[in-house]
N, CA and C of each residue as an Amber inpcrd file, in Angstrom:
protein
   456
   0.8650000  -1.1670000   0.0000000   0.0000000   0.0000000   0.0000000
   0.9050000   1.2210000   0.0000000   0.7270000   2.0900000  -0.9780000
   1.5690000   3.2830000  -1.1090000   0.7090000   4.5460000  -1.1160000
   1.2780000   5.6170000  -0.6080000   0.6260000   6.9230000  -0.6440000
   1.5630000   7.9260000  -1.3160000   0.9750000   9.0080000  -1.7870000
   1.7410000  10.1100000  -2.3620000   2.2780000  10.9580000  -1.2170000
   3.5600000  11.2650000  -1.2630000   4.1710000  12.1150000  -0.2390000
   5.2050000  12.9960000  -0.9320000   4.8910000  14.2820000  -1.0420000
   5.8070000  15.2080000  -1.7010000   5.9960000  14.8650000  -3.1600000
   7.2410000  14.6300000  -3.5460000   7.5460000  14.2870000  -4.9290000
   7.8020000  12.7900000  -5.0860000   7.3600000  11.9990000  -4.1000000
   7.6170000  10.5620000  -4.0930000   6.3560000   9.8050000  -3.7010000
   6.5110000   8.5060000  -3.6510000   5.4860000   7.6400000  -3.0610000
   6.1210000   6.9450000  -1.8780000   5.3070000   6.6510000  -0.8930000
   5.7850000   6.0720000   0.3510000   5.0390000   4.7660000   0.6070000
   5.7710000   3.7110000   0.8660000   5.1610000   2.4270000   1.2130000
   4.7540000   2.4900000   2.6860000   3.4440000   2.2950000   2.9510000
   2.9640000   2.3760000   4.3300000   2.5400000   1.0180000   4.9000000
   2.4180000   0.0250000   4.0310000   2.0690000  -1.3270000   4.4930000
   2.4160000  -2.3210000   3.3980000   2.7990000  -3.5330000   3.8270000
   3.0420000  -4.5880000   2.8400000   2.9030000  -5.9510000   3.5030000
   2.5410000  -6.9210000   2.6900000   2.4780000  -8.3180000   3.1180000
   3.4300000  -9.0790000   2.2160000   4.5220000  -9.5700000   2.7670000
   5.4990000 -10.2820000   1.9370000   4.9400000 -11.5890000   1.3650000
   5.4010000 -11.9390000   0.2040000   5.0210000 -13.1910000  -0.4510000
   5.5590000 -14.3790000   0.3410000   4.8400000 -15.4860000   0.3210000
   5.3530000 -16.6900000   0.9690000   6.4050000 -17.4110000   0.1170000
   6.5560000 -16.9970000  -1.1400000   7.5160000 -17.6370000  -2.0370000
   8.9480000 -17.2920000  -1.6300000   9.8800000 -18.2120000  -1.8360000
  11.2680000 -17.9230000  -1.4650000  11.8770000 -16.7920000  -2.2990000
  11.5250000 -16.7070000  -3.5810000  12.0010000 -15.6220000  -4.4290000
  10.9400000 -14.5370000  -4.4230000  11.2530000 -13.3850000  -3.8170000
  10.2670000 -12.3110000  -3.6890000  10.9650000 -10.9630000  -3.7060000
  10.1740000  -9.9430000  -3.9400000  10.6600000  -8.5770000  -3.8640000
   9.7530000  -7.8360000  -2.8960000  10.3280000  -7.1910000  -1.9070000
   9.5440000  -6.3560000  -0.9980000  10.1200000  -4.9450000  -1.0480000
   9.2480000  -3.9680000  -0.9370000   9.6660000  -2.5700000  -0.9730000
  10.2470000  -2.1600000   0.3690000   9.5080000  -2.4400000   1.4210000
   9.9140000  -2.0410000   2.7650000   9.0640000  -0.8830000   3.2530000
   8.4120000  -1.0600000   4.3850000   7.5690000  -0.0070000   4.9540000
   8.4480000   1.1940000   5.2880000   7.9670000   2.3720000   4.8880000
   8.7100000   3.6040000   5.1360000   9.6630000   3.9910000   4.0190000
   9.7420000   3.1730000   2.9840000  10.6440000   3.4590000   1.8660000
   9.9480000   4.3800000   0.8630000  10.6640000   5.4190000   0.4370000
  10.1780000   6.3410000  -0.5890000  10.7630000   5.9480000  -1.9340000
   9.9300000   6.0070000  -2.9520000  10.3370000   5.6820000  -4.3170000
   9.7880000   6.7320000  -5.2710000  10.3400000   6.8170000  -6.4750000
   9.8700000   7.8170000  -7.4330000   8.4180000   7.5860000  -7.8570000
   7.7280000   8.6630000  -8.1590000   6.3480000   8.5620000  -8.6340000
   6.2790000   8.1000000 -10.0900000   7.2520000   8.4450000 -10.8970000
   7.1570000   8.2190000 -12.3310000   7.5730000   6.8140000 -12.7770000
   8.1210000   6.0200000 -11.8840000   8.5690000   4.6780000 -12.2480000
   7.8790000   3.6490000 -11.3680000   7.2080000   2.7050000 -11.9900000
   6.4880000   1.6750000 -11.2540000   5.0030000   1.9760000 -11.1870000
   4.2150000   0.9250000 -11.2000000   2.7590000   1.0560000 -11.2300000
   2.1680000   1.8710000 -10.0750000   2.5820000   1.6470000  -8.8240000
   1.9640000   2.4090000  -7.7320000   2.1700000   3.9160000  -7.8660000
   3.3760000   4.3260000  -8.1920000   3.6700000   5.7530000  -8.3400000
   2.9460000   6.3720000  -9.5100000   2.9430000   5.6700000 -10.6510000
   2.2460000   6.1970000 -11.8270000   0.7570000   6.3340000 -11.5540000
   0.1810000   5.3680000 -10.8380000  -1.2430000   5.4430000 -10.5140000
  -1.5290000   6.6660000  -9.6480000  -0.7270000   6.8640000  -8.6050000
  -0.9260000   8.0280000  -7.7370000  -0.7510000   9.3250000  -8.5140000
   0.2480000   9.3880000  -9.3610000   0.5080000  10.5690000 -10.1790000
  -0.6480000  10.8280000 -11.1410000  -1.1990000   9.7760000 -11.7050000
  -2.2990000   9.9060000 -12.6630000  -3.5350000  10.5480000 -12.0510000
  -3.7880000  10.2850000 -10.7770000  -5.0120000  10.7720000 -10.1390000
  -4.8440000  12.0790000  -9.3650000  -3.6740000  12.6850000  -9.4330000
  -3.5040000  14.0030000  -8.8180000  -4.2350000  15.0500000  -9.6410000
  -4.4970000  16.2020000  -9.0390000  -5.0910000  17.2980000  -9.8050000
  -4.1050000  17.7030000 -10.9000000  -4.6120000  18.3200000 -11.9450000
  -3.7600000  18.7470000 -13.0630000  -2.6530000  19.6690000 -12.5680000
  -2.9940000  20.6080000 -11.6850000  -1.9830000  21.5580000 -11.2120000
  -0.9180000  20.8610000 -10.3580000  -1.3330000  19.9280000  -9.5100000
  -0.3660000  19.2270000  -8.6720000   0.5180000  18.3130000  -9.5270000
  -0.1070000  17.6420000 -10.4980000   0.6560000  16.7650000 -11.3920000
   1.6830000  17.5750000 -12.1810000   1.2740000  18.7360000 -12.6660000
   2.1780000  19.6030000 -13.4320000   3.3580000  20.0530000 -12.5660000
   3.0860000  20.4010000 -11.3240000   4.1290000  20.8200000 -10.3890000
   5.1430000  19.6930000 -10.1750000   4.6390000  18.4820000  -9.9590000
   5.5260000  17.3350000  -9.7240000   6.3190000  16.9970000 -10.9800000
   5.6610000  17.0120000 -12.1310000   6.3630000  16.7010000 -13.3790000
   7.4860000  17.6970000 -13.6500000   7.3290000  18.9160000 -13.1710000
   8.3760000  19.9190000 -13.3220000   9.6050000  19.6350000 -12.4780000
   9.4630000  18.8070000 -11.4640000  10.5730000  18.4780000 -10.5630000
  11.1790000  17.0940000 -10.8190000  10.5450000  16.3140000 -11.6820000
  11.0170000  14.9460000 -11.9090000  12.2730000  14.9430000 -12.7690000
  13.2360000  14.1570000 -12.3390000  14.4320000  13.8950000 -13.1310000
  14.1170000  12.6460000 -13.9560000  13.9280000  12.8210000 -15.2300000
  13.5340000  11.7100000 -16.0950000  14.7330000  10.8420000 -16.4820000
  15.4870000  10.4100000 -15.4870000  16.6340000   9.5530000 -15.7650000
  16.1830000   8.0900000 -15.7940000  16.9220000   7.3110000 -16.5030000
  16.6160000   5.8940000 -16.6350000  17.0750000   5.1300000 -15.4010000
  16.1660000   4.3940000 -14.7920000  16.5060000   3.5290000 -13.6630000
  16.7760000   2.1040000 -14.1650000  16.0750000   1.7240000 -15.2390000
  16.2950000   0.4700000 -15.9630000  16.0690000   0.8050000 -17.4410000
  16.2320000  -0.1780000 -18.3000000  15.9880000   0.0900000 -19.7220000
  14.5020000   0.2140000 -20.0490000  13.6180000   0.0260000 -19.0580000
  12.1690000   0.1490000 -19.2700000  11.5600000   1.3840000 -18.5890000
  12.3780000   2.1640000 -17.9140000  11.8880000   3.3790000 -17.2550000
  11.4470000   4.3820000 -18.3080000  10.2860000   5.0020000 -18.0840000
   9.8230000   6.0660000 -18.9820000  10.6750000   7.3000000 -18.7070000
  11.3670000   7.7770000 -19.7320000  12.2700000   8.9190000 -19.5710000
  11.8090000  10.1340000 -20.3700000  10.6250000  10.0470000 -20.9550000
  10.0940000  11.1320000 -21.7720000   8.7860000  11.6390000 -21.1460000
   8.7120000  12.9270000 -20.8820000   7.5350000  13.5170000 -20.2220000
   6.2580000  13.2820000 -21.0280000   6.3210000  13.4460000 -22.3350000
   5.1420000  13.2590000 -23.1880000   4.6450000  11.8090000 -23.1120000
   5.5700000  10.8670000 -23.1390000   5.2060000   9.4540000 -23.0360000
   4.5800000   9.1540000 -21.6700000   5.1310000   9.7420000 -20.6130000
   4.5740000   9.5430000 -19.2740000   3.1610000  10.1140000 -19.1910000
   2.9420000  11.2910000 -19.7500000   1.6010000  11.8920000 -19.7380000
   0.5930000  11.0030000 -20.4670000   1.0010000  10.3900000 -21.5680000
   0.1170000   9.4600000 -22.2880000  -0.2110000   8.2520000 -21.4160000
   0.7950000   7.7400000 -20.7230000   0.5880000   6.5970000 -19.8290000
  -0.3520000   6.9640000 -18.6810000  -0.2030000   8.1590000 -18.1210000
  -1.0650000   8.6030000 -17.0160000  -2.5110000   8.7380000 -17.4810000
  -2.7030000   9.2100000 -18.6960000  -4.0560000   9.3170000 -19.2720000
  -4.6800000   7.9220000 -19.3960000  -3.9160000   6.9690000 -19.8880000
  -4.3970000   5.5970000 -20.0250000  -4.7540000   5.0120000 -18.6570000
  -3.9340000   5.2730000 -17.6590000  -4.2010000   4.7750000 -16.3040000
  -5.5240000   5.3260000 -15.7820000  -5.7740000   6.6170000 -15.9780000
  -7.0460000   7.2090000 -15.5320000  -8.2220000   6.5720000 -16.2780000
  -8.0580000   6.2990000 -17.5580000  -9.1390000   5.7070000 -18.3580000
  -9.4490000   4.2750000 -17.9260000  -8.4140000   3.4770000 -17.6640000
  -8.6580000   2.0730000 -17.3390000  -8.8250000   1.8180000 -15.8440000
  -8.3320000   2.7270000 -14.9970000  -8.5080000   2.5970000 -13.5560000
  -7.4830000   1.7200000 -12.8600000  -6.3880000   1.4020000 -13.5190000
  -5.3230000   0.6020000 -12.9260000  -4.0330000   0.8560000 -13.6870000
  -2.9130000   0.4310000 -13.0830000  -1.6060000   0.6400000 -13.7080000
  -0.7670000  -0.6300000 -13.6110000   0.0960000  -0.8100000 -14.5830000
   1.0560000  -1.9150000 -14.5480000   2.4580000  -1.3710000 -14.7910000
   3.4180000  -2.1610000 -14.3840000   4.8120000  -1.8690000 -14.7420000
   5.5670000  -3.1870000 -14.8130000   6.5320000  -3.2090000 -15.6910000
   7.3370000  -4.4050000 -15.9080000   8.7990000  -3.9860000 -15.9920000
   9.4670000  -4.0030000 -14.8440000  10.8820000  -3.6770000 -14.8060000
  11.2180000  -2.2100000 -14.9480000  10.2870000  -1.3080000 -14.6520000
  10.5460000   0.1320000 -14.7830000  11.4370000   0.6680000 -13.6640000
  11.2630000   0.1370000 -12.4940000  12.0180000   0.6070000 -11.3270000
  13.1310000  -0.3730000 -10.9640000  12.7720000  -1.6440000 -10.9250000
  13.7150000  -2.7270000 -10.6320000  13.5950000  -3.7470000 -11.7610000
  14.7060000  -4.0630000 -12.3840000  14.7110000  -5.0520000 -13.4630000
  14.1550000  -6.3780000 -12.9620000  13.2270000  -6.9670000 -13.7320000
  12.6910000  -8.2790000 -13.3820000  11.5270000  -8.2770000 -12.4080000
  10.9550000  -7.0910000 -12.1180000   9.8140000  -7.0040000 -11.1990000
   8.5790000  -6.5340000 -11.9680000   7.4790000  -7.2660000 -11.8220000
   6.1900000  -6.9090000 -12.4120000   5.2770000  -6.3870000 -11.3150000
   4.4160000  -5.4290000 -11.6690000   3.5340000  -4.8460000 -10.6590000
   2.2080000  -4.4280000 -11.2700000   1.1480000  -4.6020000 -10.5120000
  -0.2030000  -4.1510000 -10.8530000  -0.7070000  -3.3280000  -9.6760000
  -1.2390000  -2.1300000  -9.9530000  -1.7240000  -1.2390000  -8.8890000
  -3.1300000  -0.7510000  -9.2000000  -3.9360000  -0.6370000  -8.1480000
  -5.2930000  -0.0960000  -8.2540000  -5.4680000   0.9950000  -7.2000000
  -6.4060000   1.9210000  -7.4320000  -6.6070000   3.0110000  -6.4710000
  -7.4180000   2.6080000  -5.2470000  -7.1050000   3.2670000  -4.1340000
  -7.8980000   3.1840000  -2.8990000  -8.3880000   4.6020000  -2.6380000
  -9.6950000   4.7700000  -2.4930000 -10.2530000   6.1110000  -2.3350000
 -10.4610000   6.4690000  -0.8690000 -10.4550000   7.7790000  -0.5930000
 -10.6780000   8.2710000   0.7660000 -12.1380000   8.6690000   0.9530000
 -12.4390000   9.3260000   2.0540000 -13.8230000   9.7350000   2.3670000
 -14.4310000  10.6570000   1.3340000 -13.5920000  11.4340000   0.6690000
 -14.0620000  12.3740000  -0.3610000 -14.0760000  11.7260000  -1.7440000
 -13.8860000  10.4000000  -1.7960000 -13.8460000   9.6440000  -3.0460000
 -12.6740000  10.0410000  -3.9420000 -11.6030000  10.5550000  -3.3260000
 -10.3820000  10.8660000  -4.0620000  -9.3900000   9.7370000  -3.8390000
  -8.5190000   9.5180000  -4.8110000  -7.5130000   8.4670000  -4.6720000
  -6.5320000   8.8730000  -3.5740000  -6.4720000   8.0610000  -2.5430000
  -5.6220000   8.3450000  -1.3910000  -4.4060000   7.4220000  -1.3300000
  -4.5010000   6.2760000  -1.9980000  -3.4180000   5.2970000  -1.9370000
  -3.4890000   4.3810000  -3.1470000  -2.4260000   3.6470000  -3.3550000
  -2.4340000   2.6050000  -4.3830000  -2.1810000   1.2680000  -3.6950000
  -3.0080000   0.3090000  -4.0450000  -2.8460000  -1.0500000  -3.5510000
  -2.2580000  -1.8590000  -4.6970000  -1.2060000  -2.5860000  -4.4310000
  -0.5280000  -3.2620000  -5.5200000  -0.0710000  -4.6650000  -5.1570000
   0.1290000  -5.4270000  -6.2090000   0.7370000  -6.7440000  -6.1060000
   1.9750000  -6.6970000  -6.9940000   3.0630000  -7.2460000  -6.4800000
   4.2820000  -7.2550000  -7.2800000   5.0800000  -8.5010000  -6.9840000
   5.9380000  -8.8230000  -7.9120000   6.7870000  -9.9870000  -7.7450000
   7.6820000 -10.1700000  -8.9360000   8.4580000 -11.2270000  -8.9280000
   9.3640000 -11.4900000 -10.0380000   8.5930000 -11.6930000 -11.3500000
   9.1020000 -11.1130000 -12.4070000   8.4530000 -11.2260000 -13.7170000
   8.3780000 -12.6680000 -14.1970000   9.2730000 -13.5070000 -13.7260000
   9.2210000 -14.9190000 -14.1140000   7.9690000 -15.6020000 -13.5690000
   7.4920000 -15.1660000 -12.4160000   6.2840000 -15.7280000 -11.8150000
   5.0400000 -14.9210000 -12.1800000   5.2350000 -13.6250000 -12.4570000
   4.1040000 -12.7470000 -12.7640000   4.2790000 -12.0690000 -14.1230000
   4.2960000 -12.8500000 -15.2030000   4.2710000 -12.1980000 -16.5130000
   2.9170000 -11.5040000 -16.6760000   2.7840000 -10.6650000 -17.6760000
   1.5840000  -9.8240000 -17.8080000   0.2810000 -10.6140000 -17.7380000
   0.1730000 -11.7070000 -18.4630000  -1.0820000 -12.4770000 -18.4680000
  -1.4330000 -12.9740000 -17.0630000  -0.4620000 -13.4870000 -16.3430000
  -0.6880000 -13.9760000 -14.9740000  -1.0050000 -12.8160000 -14.0340000
  -0.2680000 -11.7220000 -14.1670000  -0.4680000 -10.5580000 -13.3030000
  -1.9070000 -10.0440000 -13.4120000  -2.4290000  -9.9910000 -14.6290000
  -3.7690000  -9.4370000 -14.8330000  -4.8750000 -10.3230000 -14.2600000
  -4.5690000 -11.5770000 -13.9490000  -5.5910000 -12.4270000 -13.3230000
  -5.9000000 -11.9580000 -11.9000000  -5.0450000 -11.1080000 -11.3420000
  -5.2450000 -10.5920000  -9.9810000  -6.0090000  -9.2650000  -9.9490000
  -6.3680000  -8.7220000 -11.1050000  -6.9950000  -7.3960000 -11.1400000
  -8.2760000  -7.3290000 -10.3110000  -9.1850000  -8.2560000 -10.5150000
 -10.4680000  -8.1900000  -9.7960000 -10.3030000  -8.3600000  -8.2890000
  -9.4580000  -9.2880000  -7.8590000  -9.2570000  -9.4880000  -6.4230000
  -8.5650000  -8.2670000  -5.8110000  -7.6710000  -7.6370000  -6.5550000
  -7.0050000  -6.4360000  -6.0650000  -8.0010000  -5.2830000  -5.9350000
  -8.8860000  -5.1380000  -6.9270000  -9.9250000  -4.1050000  -6.8480000
 -10.8500000  -4.3450000  -5.6600000 -11.2260000  -5.6090000  -5.4260000
 -12.0780000  -5.9420000  -4.2810000 -11.3860000  -5.5980000  -2.9640000
 -10.0910000  -5.9000000  -2.8790000  -9.3330000  -5.5790000  -1.6650000
  -9.2600000  -4.0680000  -1.4530000  -9.0590000  -3.3100000  -2.5360000
  -9.0160000  -1.8420000  -2.4370000 -10.3630000  -1.3040000  -1.9800000
 -11.4450000  -1.8830000  -2.4950000 -12.7880000  -1.4810000  -2.0500000
 -12.9840000  -1.7950000  -0.5670000 -12.4470000  -2.9260000  -0.1270000
 -12.5330000  -3.2930000   1.2860000 -11.8020000  -2.3000000   2.1750000
 -10.6440000  -1.8540000   1.7290000  -9.8970000  -0.8410000   2.4900000
 -10.6830000   0.4640000   2.5040000 -11.2010000   0.8490000   1.3660000
 -11.9610000   2.1010000   1.2710000 -13.2110000   2.0650000   2.1490000
 -13.8140000   0.8960000   2.3060000 -15.0320000   0.7900000   3.1260000
 -14.7340000   0.9620000   4.6130000 -13.4710000   0.9070000   4.9690000
 -13.0530000   1.0920000   6.3660000 -12.4380000   2.4720000   6.5630000
 -12.9980000   3.4330000   5.8910000 -12.4200000   4.7770000   5.9060000
 -12.2750000   5.3710000   7.2850000 -13.1030000   4.9980000   8.1900000
 -12.9630000   5.5110000   9.5490000 -11.7750000   4.9040000  10.2730000
 -11.3590000   3.7360000   9.8050000 -10.2200000   3.0410000  10.4030000
  -8.9140000   3.5190000   9.7930000  -8.9160000   3.6620000   8.4630000
  -7.6970000   4.0370000   7.7460000  -7.7660000   5.4950000   7.3180000
  -6.9360000   6.3200000   7.8630000  -6.7930000   7.6980000   7.4120000
  -5.4050000   7.8390000   6.8070000  -5.3660000   8.1740000   5.5300000
  -4.0810000   8.2570000   4.8330000  -3.5490000   9.6720000   4.9130000
């Protein structure tokens, strides 16, 4: 579970995989907004003015050979994320890691967090990763229904 914080995203909760080969972010770790499904999802749902402000501060350097390094390309991706309601990434931040993220809304029905599943691309290629979309959306709805419990 990640939230937007300043010019980054912050991991606030995670459940590690039971598999021996796994990738975990780490609670309290900040990562870029423009690389990886959770950050792109959060960036996509910001107000136009806030998104523009953040995009003005982003260093579009390559973290892997799949990192989006072009502002125009990122804006197109953010538009697609808003249209479909979810985001994916395949090795954008860490080589060999696949991720699917969906929004979690707050009391005002604004996107407050991204709920995601991630793991090694060998275990979660795109077709397999997308089989988790509905269960991930249901889990995000479950978190949102507990708005009095979770304040982001």
